[in-house]
PDB file of N, CA and C in Angstrom:
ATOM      1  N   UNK Z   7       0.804  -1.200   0.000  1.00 79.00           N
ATOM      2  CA  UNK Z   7       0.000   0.000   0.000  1.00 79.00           C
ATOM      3  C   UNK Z   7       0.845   1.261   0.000  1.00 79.00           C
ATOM      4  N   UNK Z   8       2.115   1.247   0.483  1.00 88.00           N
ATOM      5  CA  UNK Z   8       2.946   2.320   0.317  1.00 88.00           C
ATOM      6  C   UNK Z   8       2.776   3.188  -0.862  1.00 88.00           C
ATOM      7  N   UNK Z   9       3.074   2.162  -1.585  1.00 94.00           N
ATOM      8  CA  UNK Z   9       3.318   2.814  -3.271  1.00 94.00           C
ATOM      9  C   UNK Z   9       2.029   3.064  -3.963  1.00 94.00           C
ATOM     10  N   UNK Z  10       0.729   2.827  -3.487  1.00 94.00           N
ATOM     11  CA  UNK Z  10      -0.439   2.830  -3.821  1.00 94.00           C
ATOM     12  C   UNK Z  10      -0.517   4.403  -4.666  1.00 94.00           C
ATOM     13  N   UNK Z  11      -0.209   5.572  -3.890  1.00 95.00           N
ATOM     14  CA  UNK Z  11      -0.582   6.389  -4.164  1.00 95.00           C
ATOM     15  C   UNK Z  11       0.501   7.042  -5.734  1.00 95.00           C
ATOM     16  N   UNK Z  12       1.495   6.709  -5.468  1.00 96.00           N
ATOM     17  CA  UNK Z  12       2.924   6.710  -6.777  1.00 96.00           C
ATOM     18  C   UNK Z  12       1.954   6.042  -8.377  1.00 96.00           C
ATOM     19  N   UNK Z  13       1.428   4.632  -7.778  1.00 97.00           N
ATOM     20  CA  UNK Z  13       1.034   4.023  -8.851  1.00 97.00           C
ATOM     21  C   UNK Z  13      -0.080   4.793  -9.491  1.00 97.00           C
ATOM     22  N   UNK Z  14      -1.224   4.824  -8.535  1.00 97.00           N
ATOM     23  CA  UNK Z  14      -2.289   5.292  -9.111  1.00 97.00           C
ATOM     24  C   UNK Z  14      -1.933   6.824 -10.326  1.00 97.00           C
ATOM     25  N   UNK Z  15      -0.986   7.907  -9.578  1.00 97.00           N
ATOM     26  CA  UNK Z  15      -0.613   9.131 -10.325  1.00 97.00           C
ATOM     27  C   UNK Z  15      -0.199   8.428 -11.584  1.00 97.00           C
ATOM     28  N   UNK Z  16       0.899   7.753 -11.597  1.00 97.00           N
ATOM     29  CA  UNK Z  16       1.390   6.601 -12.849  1.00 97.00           C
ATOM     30  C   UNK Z  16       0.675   6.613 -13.762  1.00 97.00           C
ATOM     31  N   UNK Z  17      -0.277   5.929 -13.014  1.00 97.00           N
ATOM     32  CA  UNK Z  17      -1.833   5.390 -14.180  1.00 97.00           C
ATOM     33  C   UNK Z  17      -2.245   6.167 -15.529  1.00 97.00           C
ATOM     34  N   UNK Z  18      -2.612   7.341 -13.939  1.00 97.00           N
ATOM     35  CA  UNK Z  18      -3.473   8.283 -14.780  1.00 97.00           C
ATOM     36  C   UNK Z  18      -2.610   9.490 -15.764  1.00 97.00           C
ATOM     37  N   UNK Z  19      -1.377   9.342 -15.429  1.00 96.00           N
ATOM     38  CA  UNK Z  19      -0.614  10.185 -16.315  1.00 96.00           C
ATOM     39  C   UNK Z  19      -0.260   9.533 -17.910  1.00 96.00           C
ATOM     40  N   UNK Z  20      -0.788   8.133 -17.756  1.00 96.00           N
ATOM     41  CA  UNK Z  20      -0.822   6.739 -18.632  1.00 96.00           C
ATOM     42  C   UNK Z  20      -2.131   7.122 -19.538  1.00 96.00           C
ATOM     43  N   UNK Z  21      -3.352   7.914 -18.974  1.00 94.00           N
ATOM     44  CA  UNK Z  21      -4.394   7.922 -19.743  1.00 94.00           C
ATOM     45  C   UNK Z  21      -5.353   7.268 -19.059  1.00 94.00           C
ATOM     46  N   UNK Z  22      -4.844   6.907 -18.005  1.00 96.00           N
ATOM     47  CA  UNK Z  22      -5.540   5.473 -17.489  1.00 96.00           C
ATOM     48  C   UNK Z  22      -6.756   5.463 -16.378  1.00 96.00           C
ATOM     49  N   UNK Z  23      -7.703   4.864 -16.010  1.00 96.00           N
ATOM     50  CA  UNK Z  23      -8.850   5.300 -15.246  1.00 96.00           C
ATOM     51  C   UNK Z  23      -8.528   4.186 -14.471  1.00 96.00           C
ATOM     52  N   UNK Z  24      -8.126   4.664 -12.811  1.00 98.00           N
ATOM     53  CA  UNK Z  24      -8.637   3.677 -11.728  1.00 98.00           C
ATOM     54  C   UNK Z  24     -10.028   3.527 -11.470  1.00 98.00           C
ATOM     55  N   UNK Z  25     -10.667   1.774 -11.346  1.00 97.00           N
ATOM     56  CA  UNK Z  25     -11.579   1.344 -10.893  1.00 97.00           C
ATOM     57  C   UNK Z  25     -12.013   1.287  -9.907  1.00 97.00           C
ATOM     58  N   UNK Z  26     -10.839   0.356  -9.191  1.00 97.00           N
ATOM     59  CA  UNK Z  26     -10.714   0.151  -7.843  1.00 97.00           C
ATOM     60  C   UNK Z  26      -9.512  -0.001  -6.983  1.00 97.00           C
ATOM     61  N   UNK Z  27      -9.456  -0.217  -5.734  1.00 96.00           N
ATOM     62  CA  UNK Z  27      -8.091  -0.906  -5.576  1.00 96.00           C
ATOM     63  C   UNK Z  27      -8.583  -1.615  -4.081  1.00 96.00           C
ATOM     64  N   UNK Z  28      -8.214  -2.718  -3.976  1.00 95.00           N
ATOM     65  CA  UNK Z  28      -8.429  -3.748  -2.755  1.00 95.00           C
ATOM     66  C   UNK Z  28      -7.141  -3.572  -2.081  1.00 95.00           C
ATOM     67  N   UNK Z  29      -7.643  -3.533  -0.575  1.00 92.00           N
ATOM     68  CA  UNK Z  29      -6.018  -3.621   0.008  1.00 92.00           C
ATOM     69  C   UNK Z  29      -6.270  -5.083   0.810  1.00 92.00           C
ATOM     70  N   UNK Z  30      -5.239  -5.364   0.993  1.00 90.00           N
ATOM     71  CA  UNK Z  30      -4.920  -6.534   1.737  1.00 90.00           C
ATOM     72  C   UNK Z  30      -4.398  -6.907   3.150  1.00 90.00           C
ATOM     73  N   UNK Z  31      -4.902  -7.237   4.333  1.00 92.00           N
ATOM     74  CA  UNK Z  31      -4.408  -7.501   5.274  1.00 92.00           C
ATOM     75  C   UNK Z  31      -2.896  -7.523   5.417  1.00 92.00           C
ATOM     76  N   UNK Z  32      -2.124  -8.078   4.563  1.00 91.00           N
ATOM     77  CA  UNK Z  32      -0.603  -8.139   4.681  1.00 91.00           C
ATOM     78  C   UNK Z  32       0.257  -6.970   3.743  1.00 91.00           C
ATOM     79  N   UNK Z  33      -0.603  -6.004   3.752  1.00 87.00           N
ATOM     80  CA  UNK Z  33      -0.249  -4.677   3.012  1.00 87.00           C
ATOM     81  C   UNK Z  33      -0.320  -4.265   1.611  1.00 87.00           C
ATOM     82  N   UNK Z  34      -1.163  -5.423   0.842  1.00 92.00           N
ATOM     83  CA  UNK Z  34      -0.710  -5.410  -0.419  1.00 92.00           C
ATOM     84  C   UNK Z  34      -1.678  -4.963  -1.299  1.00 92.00           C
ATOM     85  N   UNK Z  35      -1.788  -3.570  -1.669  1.00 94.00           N
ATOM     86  CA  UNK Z  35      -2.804  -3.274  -2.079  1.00 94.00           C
ATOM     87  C   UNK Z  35      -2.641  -3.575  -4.409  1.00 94.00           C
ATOM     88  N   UNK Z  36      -3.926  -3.939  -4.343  1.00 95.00           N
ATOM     89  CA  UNK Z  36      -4.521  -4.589  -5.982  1.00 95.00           C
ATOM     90  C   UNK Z  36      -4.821  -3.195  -6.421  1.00 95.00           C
ATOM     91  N   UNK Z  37      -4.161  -2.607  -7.227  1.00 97.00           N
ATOM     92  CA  UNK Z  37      -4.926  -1.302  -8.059  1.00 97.00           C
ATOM     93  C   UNK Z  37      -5.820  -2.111  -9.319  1.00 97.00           C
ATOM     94  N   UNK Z  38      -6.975  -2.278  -9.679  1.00 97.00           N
ATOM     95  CA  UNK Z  38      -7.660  -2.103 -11.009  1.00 97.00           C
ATOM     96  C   UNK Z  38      -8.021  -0.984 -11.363  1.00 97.00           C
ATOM     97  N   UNK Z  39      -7.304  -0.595 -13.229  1.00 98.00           N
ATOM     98  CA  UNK Z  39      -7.418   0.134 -14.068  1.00 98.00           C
ATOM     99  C   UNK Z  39      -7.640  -0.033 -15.301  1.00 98.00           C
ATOM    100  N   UNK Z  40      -8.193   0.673 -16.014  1.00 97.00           N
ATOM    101  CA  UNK Z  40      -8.073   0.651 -17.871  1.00 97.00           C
ATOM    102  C   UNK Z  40      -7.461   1.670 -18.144  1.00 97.00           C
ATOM    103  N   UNK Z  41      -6.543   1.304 -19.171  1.00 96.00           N
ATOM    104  CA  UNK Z  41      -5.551   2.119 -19.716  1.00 96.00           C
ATOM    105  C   UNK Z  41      -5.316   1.701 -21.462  1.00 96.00           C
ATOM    106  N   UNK Z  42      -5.081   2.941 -22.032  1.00 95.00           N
ATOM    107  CA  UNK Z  42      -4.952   2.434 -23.445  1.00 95.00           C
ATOM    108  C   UNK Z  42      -3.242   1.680 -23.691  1.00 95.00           C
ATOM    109  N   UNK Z  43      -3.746   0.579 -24.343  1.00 94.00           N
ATOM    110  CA  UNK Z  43      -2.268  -0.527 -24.548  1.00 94.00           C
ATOM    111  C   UNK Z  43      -0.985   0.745 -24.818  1.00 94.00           C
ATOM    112  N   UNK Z  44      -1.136   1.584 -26.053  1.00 90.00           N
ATOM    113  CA  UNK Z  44      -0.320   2.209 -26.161  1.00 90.00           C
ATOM    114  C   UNK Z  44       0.197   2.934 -25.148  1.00 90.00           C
ATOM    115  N   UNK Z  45      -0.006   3.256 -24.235  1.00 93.00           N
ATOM    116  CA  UNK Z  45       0.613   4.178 -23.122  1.00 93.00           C
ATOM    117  C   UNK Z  45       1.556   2.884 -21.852  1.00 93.00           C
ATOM    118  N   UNK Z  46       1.045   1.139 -21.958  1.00 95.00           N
ATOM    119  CA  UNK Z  46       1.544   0.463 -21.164  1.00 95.00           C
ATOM    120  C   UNK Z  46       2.643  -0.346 -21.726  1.00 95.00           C
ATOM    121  N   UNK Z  47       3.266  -0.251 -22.671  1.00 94.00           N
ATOM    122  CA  UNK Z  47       4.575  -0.609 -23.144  1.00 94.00           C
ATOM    123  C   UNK Z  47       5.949   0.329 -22.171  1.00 94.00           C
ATOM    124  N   UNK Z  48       6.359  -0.926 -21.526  1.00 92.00           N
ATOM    125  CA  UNK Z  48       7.556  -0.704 -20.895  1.00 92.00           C
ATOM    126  C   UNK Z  48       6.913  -0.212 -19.794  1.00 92.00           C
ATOM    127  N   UNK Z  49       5.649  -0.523 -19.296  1.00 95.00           N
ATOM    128  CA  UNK Z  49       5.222  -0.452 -17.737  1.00 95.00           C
ATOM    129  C   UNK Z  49       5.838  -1.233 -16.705  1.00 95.00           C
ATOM    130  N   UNK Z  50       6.440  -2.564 -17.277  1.00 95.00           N
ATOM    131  CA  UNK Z  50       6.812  -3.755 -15.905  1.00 95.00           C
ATOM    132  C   UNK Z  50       7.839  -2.961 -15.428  1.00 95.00           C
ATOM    133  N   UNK Z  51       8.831  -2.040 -16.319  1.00 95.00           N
ATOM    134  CA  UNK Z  51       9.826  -1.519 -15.839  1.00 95.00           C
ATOM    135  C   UNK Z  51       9.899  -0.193 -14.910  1.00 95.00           C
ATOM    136  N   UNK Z  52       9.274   0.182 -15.085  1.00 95.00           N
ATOM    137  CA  UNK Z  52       8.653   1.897 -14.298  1.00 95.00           C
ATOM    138  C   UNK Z  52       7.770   1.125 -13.266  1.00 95.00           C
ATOM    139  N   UNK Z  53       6.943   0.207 -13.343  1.00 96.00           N
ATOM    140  CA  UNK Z  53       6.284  -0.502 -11.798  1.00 96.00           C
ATOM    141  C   UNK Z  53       7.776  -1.139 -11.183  1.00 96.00           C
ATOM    142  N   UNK Z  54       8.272  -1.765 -11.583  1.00 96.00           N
ATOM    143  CA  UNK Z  54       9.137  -2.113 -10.514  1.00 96.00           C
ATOM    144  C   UNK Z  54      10.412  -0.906 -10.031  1.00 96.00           C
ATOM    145  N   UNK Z  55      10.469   0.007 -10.987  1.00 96.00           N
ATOM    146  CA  UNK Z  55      11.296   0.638 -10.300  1.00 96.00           C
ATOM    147  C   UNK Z  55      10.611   1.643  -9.326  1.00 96.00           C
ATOM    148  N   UNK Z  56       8.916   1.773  -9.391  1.00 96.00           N
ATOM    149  CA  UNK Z  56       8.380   2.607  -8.330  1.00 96.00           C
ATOM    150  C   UNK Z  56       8.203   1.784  -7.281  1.00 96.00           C
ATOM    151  N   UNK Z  57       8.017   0.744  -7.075  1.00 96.00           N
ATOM    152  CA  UNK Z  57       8.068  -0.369  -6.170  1.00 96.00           C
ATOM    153  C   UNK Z  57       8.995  -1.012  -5.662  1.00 96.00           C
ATOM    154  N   UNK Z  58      10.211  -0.639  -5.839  1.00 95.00           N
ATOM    155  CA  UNK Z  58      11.792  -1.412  -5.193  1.00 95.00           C
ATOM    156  C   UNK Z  58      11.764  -2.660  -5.483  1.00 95.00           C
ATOM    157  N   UNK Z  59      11.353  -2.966  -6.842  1.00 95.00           N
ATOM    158  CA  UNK Z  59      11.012  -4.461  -7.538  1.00 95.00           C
ATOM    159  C   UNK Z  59      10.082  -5.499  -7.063  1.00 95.00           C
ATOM    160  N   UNK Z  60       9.189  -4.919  -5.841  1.00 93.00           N
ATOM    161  CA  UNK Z  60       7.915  -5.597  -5.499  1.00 93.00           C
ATOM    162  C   UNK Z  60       6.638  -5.647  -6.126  1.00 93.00           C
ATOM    163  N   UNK Z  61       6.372  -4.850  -7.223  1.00 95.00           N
ATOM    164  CA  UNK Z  61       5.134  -5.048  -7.890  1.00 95.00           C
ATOM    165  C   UNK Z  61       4.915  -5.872  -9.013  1.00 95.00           C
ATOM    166  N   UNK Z  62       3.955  -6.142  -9.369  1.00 94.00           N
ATOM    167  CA  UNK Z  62       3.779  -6.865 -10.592  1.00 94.00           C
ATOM    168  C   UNK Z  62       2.567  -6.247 -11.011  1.00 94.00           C
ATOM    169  N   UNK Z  63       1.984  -6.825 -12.379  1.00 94.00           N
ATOM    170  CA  UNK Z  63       1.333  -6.447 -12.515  1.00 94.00           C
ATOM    171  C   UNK Z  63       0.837  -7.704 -14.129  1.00 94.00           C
ATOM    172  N   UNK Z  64      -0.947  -7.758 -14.135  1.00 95.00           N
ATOM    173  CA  UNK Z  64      -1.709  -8.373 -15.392  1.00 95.00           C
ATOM    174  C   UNK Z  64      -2.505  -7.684 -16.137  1.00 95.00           C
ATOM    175  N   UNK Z  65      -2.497  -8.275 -17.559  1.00 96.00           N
ATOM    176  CA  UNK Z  65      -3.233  -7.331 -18.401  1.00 96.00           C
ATOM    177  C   UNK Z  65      -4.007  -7.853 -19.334  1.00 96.00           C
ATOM    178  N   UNK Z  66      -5.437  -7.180 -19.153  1.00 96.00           N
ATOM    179  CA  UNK Z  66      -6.397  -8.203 -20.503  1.00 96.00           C
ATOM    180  C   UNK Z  66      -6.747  -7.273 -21.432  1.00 96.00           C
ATOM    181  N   UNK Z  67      -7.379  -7.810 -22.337  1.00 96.00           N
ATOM    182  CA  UNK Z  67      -8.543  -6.643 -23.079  1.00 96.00           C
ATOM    183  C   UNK Z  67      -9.812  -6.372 -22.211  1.00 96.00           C
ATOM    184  N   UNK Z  68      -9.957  -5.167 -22.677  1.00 95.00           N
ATOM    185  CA  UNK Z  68     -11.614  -5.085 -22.466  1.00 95.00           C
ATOM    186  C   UNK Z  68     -12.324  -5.201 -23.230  1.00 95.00           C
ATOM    187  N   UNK Z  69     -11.982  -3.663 -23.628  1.00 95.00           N
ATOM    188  CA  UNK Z  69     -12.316  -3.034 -25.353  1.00 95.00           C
ATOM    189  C   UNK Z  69     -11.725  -2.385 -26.210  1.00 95.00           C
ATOM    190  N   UNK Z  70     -12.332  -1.895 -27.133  1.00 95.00           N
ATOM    191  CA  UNK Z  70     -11.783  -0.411 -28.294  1.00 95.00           C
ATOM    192  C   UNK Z  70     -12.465   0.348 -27.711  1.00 95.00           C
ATOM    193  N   UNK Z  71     -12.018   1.475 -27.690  1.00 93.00           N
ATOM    194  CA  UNK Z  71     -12.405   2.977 -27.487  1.00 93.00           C
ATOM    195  C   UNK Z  71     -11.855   4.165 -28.706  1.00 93.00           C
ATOM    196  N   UNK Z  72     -13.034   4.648 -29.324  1.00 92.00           N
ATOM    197  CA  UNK Z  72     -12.200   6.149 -30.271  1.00 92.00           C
ATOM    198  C   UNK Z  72     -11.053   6.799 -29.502  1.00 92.00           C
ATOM    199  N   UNK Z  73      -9.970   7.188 -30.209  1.00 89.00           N
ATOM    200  CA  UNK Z  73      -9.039   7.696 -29.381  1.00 89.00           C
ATOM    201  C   UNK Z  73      -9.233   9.589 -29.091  1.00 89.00           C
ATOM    202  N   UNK Z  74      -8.848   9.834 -28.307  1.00 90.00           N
ATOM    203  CA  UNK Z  74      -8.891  11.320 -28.232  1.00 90.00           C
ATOM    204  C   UNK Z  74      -8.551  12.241 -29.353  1.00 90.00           C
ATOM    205  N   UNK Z  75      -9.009  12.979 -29.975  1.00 92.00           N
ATOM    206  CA  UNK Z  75      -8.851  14.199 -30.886  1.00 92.00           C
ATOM    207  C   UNK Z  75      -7.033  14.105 -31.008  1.00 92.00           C
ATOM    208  N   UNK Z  76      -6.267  14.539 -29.446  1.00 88.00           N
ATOM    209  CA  UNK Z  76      -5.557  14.997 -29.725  1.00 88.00           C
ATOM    210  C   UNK Z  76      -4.171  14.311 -30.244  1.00 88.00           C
ATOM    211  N   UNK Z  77      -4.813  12.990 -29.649  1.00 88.00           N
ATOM    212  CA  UNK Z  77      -3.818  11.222 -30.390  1.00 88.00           C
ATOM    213  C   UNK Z  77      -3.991  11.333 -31.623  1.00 88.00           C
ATOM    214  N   UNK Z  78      -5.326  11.835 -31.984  1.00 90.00           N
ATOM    215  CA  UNK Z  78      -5.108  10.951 -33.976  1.00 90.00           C
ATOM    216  C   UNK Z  78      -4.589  12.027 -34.288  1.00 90.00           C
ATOM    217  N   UNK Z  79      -4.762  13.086 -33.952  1.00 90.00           N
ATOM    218  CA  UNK Z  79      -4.381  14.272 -34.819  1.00 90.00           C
ATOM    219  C   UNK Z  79      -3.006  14.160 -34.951  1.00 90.00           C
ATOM    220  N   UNK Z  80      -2.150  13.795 -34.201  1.00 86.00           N
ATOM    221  CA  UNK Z  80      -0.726  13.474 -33.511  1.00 86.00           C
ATOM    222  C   UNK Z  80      -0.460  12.530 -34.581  1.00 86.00           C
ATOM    223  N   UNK Z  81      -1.337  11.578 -34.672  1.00 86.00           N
ATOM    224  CA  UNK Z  81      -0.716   9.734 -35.768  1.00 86.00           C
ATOM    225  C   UNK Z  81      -0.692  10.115 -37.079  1.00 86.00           C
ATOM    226  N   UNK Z  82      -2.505  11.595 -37.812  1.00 90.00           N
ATOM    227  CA  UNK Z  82      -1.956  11.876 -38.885  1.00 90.00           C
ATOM    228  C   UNK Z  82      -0.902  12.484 -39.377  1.00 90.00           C
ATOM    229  N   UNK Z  83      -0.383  13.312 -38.345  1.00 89.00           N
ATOM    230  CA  UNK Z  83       0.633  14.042 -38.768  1.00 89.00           C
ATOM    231  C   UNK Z  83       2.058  13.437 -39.083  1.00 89.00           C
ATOM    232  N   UNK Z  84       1.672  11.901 -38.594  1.00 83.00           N
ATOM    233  CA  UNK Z  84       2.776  11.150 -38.243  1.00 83.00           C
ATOM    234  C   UNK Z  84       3.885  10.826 -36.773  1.00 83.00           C
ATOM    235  N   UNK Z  85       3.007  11.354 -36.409  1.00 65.00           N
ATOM    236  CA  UNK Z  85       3.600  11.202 -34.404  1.00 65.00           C
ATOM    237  C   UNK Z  85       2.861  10.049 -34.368  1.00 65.00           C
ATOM    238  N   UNK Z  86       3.127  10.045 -33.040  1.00 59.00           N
ATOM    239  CA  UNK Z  86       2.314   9.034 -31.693  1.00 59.00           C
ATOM    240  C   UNK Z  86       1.068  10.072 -32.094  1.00 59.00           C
TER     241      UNK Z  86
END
């Protein structure tokens, strides 16, 4: 739970919407989020280095979502 609050900022600077987060009797708090794939490449590495190599972390689909105005506008131009 220490790092609870590090991760969650993480997230959302990711794009990402916390759901929930369960904490655990033995300190270990579960963040659930959705986040777009593109923003979680090279996440295992930035979670463990905000975590002193204690976190982990799983990832599914949900869905598609339209991307924000200011992403495509970015991809036509040829950016991210």
């Amino acid at each position: 739970e220490e790092f609870a609050g590090t991760i969650v900022g993480d997230l959302s600077a990711r794009r990402g919407n916390i759901t929930g987060i369960d904490s655990r009797p033995d300190g270990v708090a579960a963040i659930h989020a959705k986040a777009p794939l593109a923003e979680m490449f090279g996440y295992t590495t930035n979670l463990r280095n905000m975590t002193q190599g204690r976190g982990s972390f799983t990832m599914e689909f949900d869905q598609y979502e339209p991307a924000p105005e200011s992403i495509t506008e970015g991809v036509l131009r040829g950016g991210r």
